[in-house]
Short mmCIF file of N, CA and C in Angstrom, two decimals:
data_model
loop_
_atom_site.label_atom_id
_atom_site.label_comp_id
_atom_site.label_asym_id
_atom_site.label_seq_id
_atom_site.Cartn_x
_atom_site.Cartn_y
_atom_site.Cartn_z
N UNK A 1 138.15 93.51 87.77
CA UNK A 1 137.32 92.37 88.10
C UNK A 1 136.14 92.34 88.98
N UNK A 2 136.29 93.46 89.71
CA UNK A 2 135.39 93.71 90.69
C UNK A 2 134.19 94.75 89.92
N UNK A 3 134.93 95.54 89.19
CA UNK A 3 134.22 96.72 88.25
C UNK A 3 133.03 95.92 87.26
N UNK A 4 133.51 94.75 86.91
CA UNK A 4 132.92 94.24 85.50
C UNK A 4 131.81 93.14 86.60
N UNK A 5 131.87 92.26 87.76
CA UNK A 5 131.39 92.07 88.01
C UNK A 5 130.14 92.68 89.19
N UNK A 6 130.57 94.09 89.41
CA UNK A 6 128.91 94.89 89.72
C UNK A 6 128.48 95.19 88.67
N UNK A 7 128.91 95.47 87.46
CA UNK A 7 127.96 96.04 86.32
C UNK A 7 126.88 94.95 85.87
N UNK A 8 127.06 93.98 85.97
CA UNK A 8 126.08 93.02 85.77
C UNK A 8 125.46 92.95 86.88
N UNK A 9 123.96 93.07 86.06
CA UNK A 9 122.44 92.91 87.04
C UNK A 9 122.49 91.88 87.15
N UNK A 10 122.91 90.99 87.23
CA UNK A 10 122.12 89.68 87.61
C UNK A 10 122.83 88.81 89.03
N UNK A 11 122.42 87.43 89.82
CA UNK A 11 122.55 87.03 90.66
C UNK A 11 124.06 86.38 90.36
N UNK A 12 124.65 86.99 91.69
CA UNK A 12 125.88 86.11 91.71
C UNK A 12 126.48 85.01 92.83
N UNK A 13 127.26 84.14 92.52
CA UNK A 13 127.16 83.16 93.43
C UNK A 13 129.14 82.51 92.73
N UNK A 14 129.06 81.86 93.90
CA UNK A 14 131.21 81.55 93.86
C UNK A 14 130.65 80.23 94.18
N UNK A 15 131.20 79.43 93.04
CA UNK A 15 131.37 77.92 93.45
C UNK A 15 132.85 77.39 92.97
N UNK A 16 133.51 77.07 94.36
CA UNK A 16 135.03 76.80 94.29
C UNK A 16 134.79 75.16 94.63
N UNK A 17 136.35 74.86 93.85
CA UNK A 17 137.06 73.56 94.28
C UNK A 17 137.57 73.56 95.68
N UNK A 18 138.21 74.91 96.23
CA UNK A 18 138.68 75.00 97.31
C UNK A 18 137.41 75.30 98.50
N UNK A 19 138.14 75.06 99.36
CA UNK A 19 137.30 74.90 101.51
C UNK A 19 136.71 76.41 100.97
N UNK A 20 135.90 76.13 101.61
CA UNK A 20 135.10 77.47 102.09
C UNK A 20 135.75 78.69 102.81
N UNK A 21 136.86 78.23 103.70
CA UNK A 21 137.38 79.27 104.28
C UNK A 21 138.26 79.83 103.63
N UNK A 22 138.45 79.41 102.46
CA UNK A 22 139.65 79.89 101.54
C UNK A 22 138.95 80.71 100.44
N UNK A 23 137.87 80.18 99.99
CA UNK A 23 136.83 81.09 99.04
C UNK A 23 136.37 82.58 99.96
N UNK A 24 135.81 82.27 100.85
CA UNK A 24 135.60 83.37 102.08
C UNK A 24 136.60 84.54 101.48
N UNK A 25 137.53 83.86 102.18
CA UNK A 25 139.25 84.85 102.20
C UNK A 25 139.65 85.45 100.85
N UNK A 26 139.24 84.72 99.53
CA UNK A 26 139.25 85.33 98.30
C UNK A 26 138.36 86.15 97.68
N UNK A 27 137.35 86.08 98.60
CA UNK A 27 135.90 87.12 98.29
C UNK A 27 136.40 88.28 98.84
N UNK A 28 136.88 88.36 100.27
CA UNK A 28 137.15 89.80 100.74
C UNK A 28 138.42 90.42 100.19
N UNK A 29 139.54 89.38 99.99
CA UNK A 29 141.14 89.90 99.11
C UNK A 29 140.52 90.96 97.84
N UNK A 30 139.22 90.31 97.21
CA UNK A 30 138.78 90.89 96.00
C UNK A 30 138.26 91.77 95.91
N UNK A 31 137.49 92.11 97.42
CA UNK A 31 136.48 93.36 98.02
C UNK A 31 134.83 92.86 97.11
N UNK A 32 134.85 91.77 97.24
CA UNK A 32 133.54 91.18 96.53
C UNK A 32 132.26 90.96 97.30
N UNK A 33 132.82 91.06 98.76
CA UNK A 33 131.92 90.36 99.75
C UNK A 33 130.54 91.13 99.40
N UNK A 34 130.20 92.13 99.20
CA UNK A 34 128.74 92.57 98.89
C UNK A 34 128.24 92.30 98.05
N UNK A 35 129.13 92.06 96.78
CA UNK A 35 128.43 91.52 95.64
C UNK A 35 128.20 90.15 95.73
N UNK A 36 128.83 89.62 96.33
CA UNK A 36 128.91 88.10 96.34
C UNK A 36 127.42 87.51 97.63
N UNK A 37 126.85 88.74 98.63
CA UNK A 37 125.81 88.38 99.63
C UNK A 37 126.36 86.90 100.00
N UNK A 38 127.01 86.19 100.99
CA UNK A 38 127.20 85.24 100.69
C UNK A 38 126.70 84.00 100.00
N UNK A 39 127.01 83.84 98.77
CA UNK A 39 126.71 83.43 97.72
C UNK A 39 127.98 82.23 97.71
N UNK A 40 128.60 81.77 98.86
CA UNK A 40 129.91 81.11 98.52
C UNK A 40 129.29 79.49 98.66
N UNK A 41 129.67 78.64 97.58
CA UNK A 41 129.81 77.68 97.47
C UNK A 41 131.26 76.86 97.38
N UNK A 42 131.30 75.80 97.98
CA UNK A 42 132.67 74.98 98.23
C UNK A 42 132.22 73.39 98.07
N UNK A 43 133.88 73.06 97.59
CA UNK A 43 133.85 71.41 97.62
C UNK A 43 133.55 70.92 98.95
N UNK A 44 133.83 71.43 100.36
CA UNK A 44 133.53 70.87 101.37
C UNK A 44 132.19 71.13 101.50
N UNK A 45 131.23 71.36 101.17
CA UNK A 45 129.69 71.54 100.96
C UNK A 45 128.91 70.58 100.14
N UNK A 46 129.71 69.61 99.54
CA UNK A 46 128.84 68.97 98.29
C UNK A 46 129.65 67.56 98.28
N UNK A 47 129.02 66.40 98.34
CA UNK A 47 129.32 64.73 98.30
C UNK A 47 130.55 65.00 97.00
N UNK A 48 130.63 65.21 96.31
CA UNK A 48 131.51 65.16 94.89
C UNK A 48 132.12 66.55 94.44
N UNK A 49 133.25 66.87 94.63
CA UNK A 49 134.21 68.18 94.00
C UNK A 49 133.97 67.80 92.49
N UNK A 50 134.29 69.14 92.05
CA UNK A 50 134.67 69.57 90.44
C UNK A 50 135.37 68.08 89.86
N UNK A 51 134.95 67.57 89.18
CA UNK A 51 134.39 67.89 87.50
C UNK A 51 132.75 67.14 87.64
N UNK A 52 132.53 66.81 89.01
CA UNK A 52 131.02 66.51 89.13
C UNK A 52 130.13 67.98 89.24
N UNK A 53 128.98 67.86 88.97
CA UNK A 53 128.42 68.92 88.64
C UNK A 53 127.53 69.42 90.24
N UNK A 54 127.93 69.13 90.94
CA UNK A 54 127.63 69.28 93.07
C UNK A 54 127.10 70.29 93.24
N UNK A 55 128.74 71.35 93.20
CA UNK A 55 128.70 72.26 93.49
C UNK A 55 128.00 73.46 92.97
N UNK A 56 127.85 72.98 91.52
CA UNK A 56 127.38 74.24 90.52
C UNK A 56 125.70 74.10 90.84
N UNK A 57 125.46 72.80 90.85
CA UNK A 57 124.05 72.25 91.22
C UNK A 57 123.53 72.75 92.76
N UNK A 58 123.89 72.96 93.68
CA UNK A 58 123.98 73.47 94.59
C UNK A 58 124.03 75.12 94.94
N UNK A 59 124.35 75.52 94.18
CA UNK A 59 124.24 77.46 93.84
C UNK A 59 123.16 77.76 93.19
N UNK A 60 122.39 76.79 91.93
CA UNK A 60 121.69 77.22 91.21
C UNK A 60 120.27 76.98 92.37
N UNK A 61 120.43 75.96 93.01
CA UNK A 61 118.96 75.44 93.93
C UNK A 61 119.01 77.01 94.86
N UNK A 62 120.22 76.96 95.43
CA UNK A 62 120.46 78.14 96.89
C UNK A 62 119.62 79.27 96.54
N UNK A 63 119.83 79.43 94.93
CA UNK A 63 119.84 81.23 94.54
C UNK A 63 118.38 80.90 93.73
N UNK A 64 118.31 79.66 93.44
CA UNK A 64 116.68 79.47 93.44
C UNK A 64 116.33 79.66 91.32
N UNK A 65 117.26 79.55 90.99
CA UNK A 65 117.46 79.63 89.69
C UNK A 65 118.08 77.98 88.62
N UNK A 66 117.04 77.42 87.92
CA UNK A 66 116.68 76.43 87.01
C UNK A 66 118.89 76.75 86.52
N UNK A 67 119.28 75.68 86.58
CA UNK A 67 120.17 75.40 85.70
C UNK A 67 120.58 75.75 84.25
N UNK A 68 119.46 75.55 83.96
CA UNK A 68 120.18 76.00 82.29
C UNK A 68 119.63 77.57 81.98
N UNK A 69 119.75 78.22 83.44
CA UNK A 69 119.29 80.10 83.25
C UNK A 69 120.64 80.36 83.91
N UNK A 70 121.96 79.59 84.11
CA UNK A 70 122.92 79.87 84.57
C UNK A 70 123.85 80.23 83.63
N UNK A 71 125.19 80.84 84.24
CA UNK A 71 126.03 81.07 83.33
C UNK A 71 127.15 81.41 84.06
N UNK A 72 128.52 79.98 84.25
CA UNK A 72 129.06 80.43 84.62
C UNK A 72 130.70 80.71 84.16
N UNK A 73 131.36 81.76 84.84
CA UNK A 73 132.68 81.89 84.09
C UNK A 73 133.67 81.09 84.79
N UNK A 74 134.55 80.44 84.15
CA UNK A 74 135.47 79.23 84.43
C UNK A 74 136.41 79.33 83.17
N UNK A 75 137.85 79.18 84.40
CA UNK A 75 139.30 79.24 83.91
C UNK A 75 139.89 77.81 83.75
N UNK A 76 139.14 76.90 84.27
CA UNK A 76 139.74 75.36 84.44
C UNK A 76 139.04 74.24 83.84
N UNK A 77 139.75 73.43 82.97
CA UNK A 77 138.67 72.29 82.51
C UNK A 77 138.16 71.63 83.13
N UNK A 78 138.44 71.37 84.38
CA UNK A 78 137.43 70.76 85.41
C UNK A 78 136.33 71.15 85.58
N UNK A 79 136.59 72.34 85.77
CA UNK A 79 135.20 73.52 86.08
C UNK A 79 134.60 73.78 84.99
N UNK A 80 134.92 73.82 83.66
CA UNK A 80 134.19 73.34 82.25
C UNK A 80 133.01 72.57 82.57
N UNK A 81 133.65 71.13 82.46
CA UNK A 81 133.19 69.98 82.87
C UNK A 81 132.12 69.93 83.98
N UNK A 82 131.94 70.43 84.69
CA UNK A 82 131.29 70.53 86.11
C UNK A 82 130.32 71.74 85.79
N UNK A 83 130.51 72.43 85.25
CA UNK A 83 129.22 73.24 85.10
C UNK A 83 128.74 72.67 83.58
N UNK A 84 129.28 72.51 82.40
CA UNK A 84 128.74 71.65 81.37
C UNK A 84 127.20 70.59 81.99
N UNK A 85 128.22 69.30 82.75
CA UNK A 85 127.72 68.28 83.68
C UNK A 85 126.58 68.67 83.88
N UNK A 86 126.27 70.10 84.95
CA UNK A 86 124.94 70.51 85.62
C UNK A 86 124.36 71.46 84.66
N UNK A 87 124.38 71.45 82.94
CA UNK A 87 123.34 71.56 82.44
C UNK A 87 123.21 73.48 82.02
N UNK A 88 124.54 74.14 82.65
CA UNK A 88 124.77 75.47 82.20
C UNK A 88 125.77 75.87 81.21
N UNK A 89 125.34 76.98 80.88
CA UNK A 89 126.91 77.93 79.63
C UNK A 89 127.47 78.10 80.70
N UNK A 90 128.46 78.29 79.70
CA UNK A 90 130.16 78.65 80.35
C UNK A 90 130.89 79.85 79.66
N UNK A 91 131.33 80.58 79.82
CA UNK A 91 132.33 81.53 79.51
C UNK A 91 133.79 81.45 80.15
N UNK A 92 134.47 80.64 78.51
CA UNK A 92 135.89 80.33 79.44
C UNK A 92 136.71 81.55 79.22
N UNK A 93 137.50 81.67 80.66
CA UNK A 93 138.24 82.92 81.10
C UNK A 93 139.85 82.63 81.23
N UNK A 94 140.44 82.91 79.54
CA UNK A 94 141.92 82.26 79.68
C UNK A 94 142.61 83.87 79.94
N UNK A 95 142.64 84.92 81.03
CA UNK A 95 142.97 86.22 81.59
C UNK A 95 144.18 85.92 82.35
N UNK A 96 143.61 85.03 82.90
CA UNK A 96 144.77 84.53 84.75
C UNK A 96 146.55 84.64 84.49
N UNK A 97 146.78 84.61 85.14
CA UNK A 97 148.51 84.39 85.31
C UNK A 97 148.95 82.78 84.71
N UNK A 98 148.11 82.58 85.66
CA UNK A 98 148.34 80.39 85.75
C UNK A 98 148.11 80.52 84.41
N UNK A 99 147.52 80.66 83.67
CA UNK A 99 146.86 80.34 81.85
C UNK A 99 147.85 79.90 80.98
N UNK A 100 148.20 78.77 80.26
CA UNK A 100 149.16 78.55 79.25
C UNK A 100 148.47 79.43 77.95
N UNK A 101 148.97 79.79 77.07
CA UNK A 101 149.07 80.56 75.58
C UNK A 101 147.74 79.50 75.28
N UNK A 102 147.61 78.39 75.11
CA UNK A 102 146.74 77.10 74.40
C UNK A 102 145.46 76.56 74.96
N UNK A 103 145.23 77.46 75.94
CA UNK A 103 144.09 76.86 77.08
C UNK A 103 143.12 77.26 76.74
N UNK A 104 142.79 78.65 75.69
CA UNK A 104 141.61 78.55 74.97
C UNK A 104 140.45 77.61 73.93
N UNK A 105 141.97 77.17 73.32
CA UNK A 105 141.59 75.95 72.56
C UNK A 105 140.52 74.80 73.29
N UNK A 106 141.83 74.75 74.54
CA UNK A 106 141.25 73.70 75.26
C UNK A 106 139.50 73.85 75.82
N UNK A 107 139.32 74.94 76.70
CA UNK A 107 138.06 75.43 77.12
C UNK A 107 136.76 75.48 75.65
N UNK A 108 137.58 75.84 74.50
CA UNK A 108 136.65 75.35 73.11
C UNK A 108 136.08 74.33 72.91
N UNK A 109 136.98 73.63 72.86
CA UNK A 109 136.63 71.95 72.91
C UNK A 109 135.82 71.23 73.61
N UNK A 110 136.18 71.86 74.60
CA UNK A 110 135.21 71.38 75.85
C UNK A 110 134.10 71.55 75.63
N UNK A 111 133.32 72.97 75.12
CA UNK A 111 132.15 73.46 74.86
C UNK A 111 131.56 74.60 75.02
N UNK A 112 132.51 75.21 75.76
CA UNK A 112 132.27 77.00 76.34
C UNK A 112 131.47 77.77 75.32
N UNK A 113 130.74 78.19 75.73
CA UNK A 113 130.15 79.51 74.59
C UNK A 113 130.37 80.21 74.33
N UNK A 114 131.78 81.40 75.32
CA UNK A 114 132.46 82.08 75.09
C UNK A 114 133.56 82.10 75.49
N UNK A 115 134.63 82.87 74.84
CA UNK A 115 135.83 83.12 75.50
C UNK A 115 136.06 84.98 75.72
N UNK A 116 136.71 84.86 76.90
CA UNK A 116 137.31 86.20 76.95
C UNK A 116 138.65 86.35 77.88
N UNK A 117 139.52 87.02 77.16
CA UNK A 117 140.68 87.16 77.94
C UNK A 117 141.13 87.59 79.14
N UNK A 118 139.85 89.13 79.51
CA UNK A 118 139.90 89.81 79.91
C UNK A 118 138.77 90.40 80.66
N UNK A 119 138.77 90.62 81.99
CA UNK A 119 137.84 90.94 82.88
C UNK A 119 136.59 91.69 82.25
N UNK A 120 137.23 92.72 81.50
CA UNK A 120 136.58 94.03 81.06
C UNK A 120 135.67 93.70 79.97
N UNK A 121 135.84 92.39 79.59
CA UNK A 121 135.25 91.53 78.23
C UNK A 121 133.66 90.89 78.99
N UNK A 122 133.88 91.00 80.54
CA UNK A 122 132.86 90.59 80.30
C UNK A 122 131.63 90.48 80.18
N UNK A 123 131.41 92.28 80.98
CA UNK A 123 129.45 92.79 80.80
C UNK A 123 129.09 92.85 79.27
N UNK A 124 129.84 93.09 78.31
CA UNK A 124 128.89 92.80 76.84
C UNK A 124 129.55 91.73 76.58
N UNK A 125 129.97 90.62 76.93
CA UNK A 125 129.73 88.92 76.71
C UNK A 125 128.48 88.75 77.26
N UNK A 126 128.17 89.05 78.60
CA UNK A 126 127.33 88.90 79.57
C UNK A 126 126.01 89.13 78.74
N UNK A 127 125.95 90.47 78.19
CA UNK A 127 125.02 91.45 77.53
C UNK A 127 124.84 90.84 76.10
N UNK A 128 126.19 90.11 75.47
CA UNK A 128 125.36 89.39 74.50
C UNK A 128 124.93 88.49 74.31
N UNK A 129 125.15 87.17 75.11
CA UNK A 129 124.56 86.43 75.50
C UNK A 129 122.88 86.32 76.14
N UNK A 130 122.87 86.83 77.23
CA UNK A 130 121.62 87.38 77.05
C UNK A 130 120.76 87.72 76.11
N UNK A 131 121.22 88.69 74.90
CA UNK A 131 120.39 89.16 73.85
C UNK A 131 119.91 87.65 73.32
N UNK A 132 121.19 87.22 73.23
CA UNK A 132 120.64 86.04 72.46
C UNK A 132 120.03 84.91 72.83
N UNK A 133 120.36 84.36 74.12
CA UNK A 133 119.13 83.59 75.00
C UNK A 133 117.37 84.53 75.01
N UNK A 134 117.38 85.41 74.41
CA UNK A 134 116.01 86.61 74.71
C UNK A 134 115.32 86.36 72.98
N UNK A 135 116.68 85.84 72.54
CA UNK A 135 115.58 85.68 70.65
C UNK A 135 116.30 87.45 70.34
N UNK A 136 117.23 87.85 70.92
CA UNK A 136 117.89 89.49 69.68
C UNK A 136 117.15 90.51 71.04
N UNK A 137 116.75 89.93 71.63
CA UNK A 137 115.48 91.75 72.08
C UNK A 137 116.65 91.87 73.26
#
């Protein structure tokens, strides 16, 4: 995961339904503190947690990025609903150990832009989506 996220030259934030201290701990364990650069947003920072779009909108506003220019990586239906409600594009991730085999179908039905099963697919998927958003350039 770390290598995939470090290879993408876009601002990065973590937006979670967990409490901030828990998210910070997870970011430290994943050795992503430098890559995340303090851009951690959590349920305890907003009025309504996911599936409300609040945490995603806070992240976008703080980073100065319009929601429609944001790309979210989500593994939960609740998170996909939140990101879509915020007006963001979503890559559905189905590779975590807790995810059932049919979960990709669920995320696709909700409207994700793309699905990936392994984080090593992320850089190419992001590049493809960026090219499509830029008219193939």
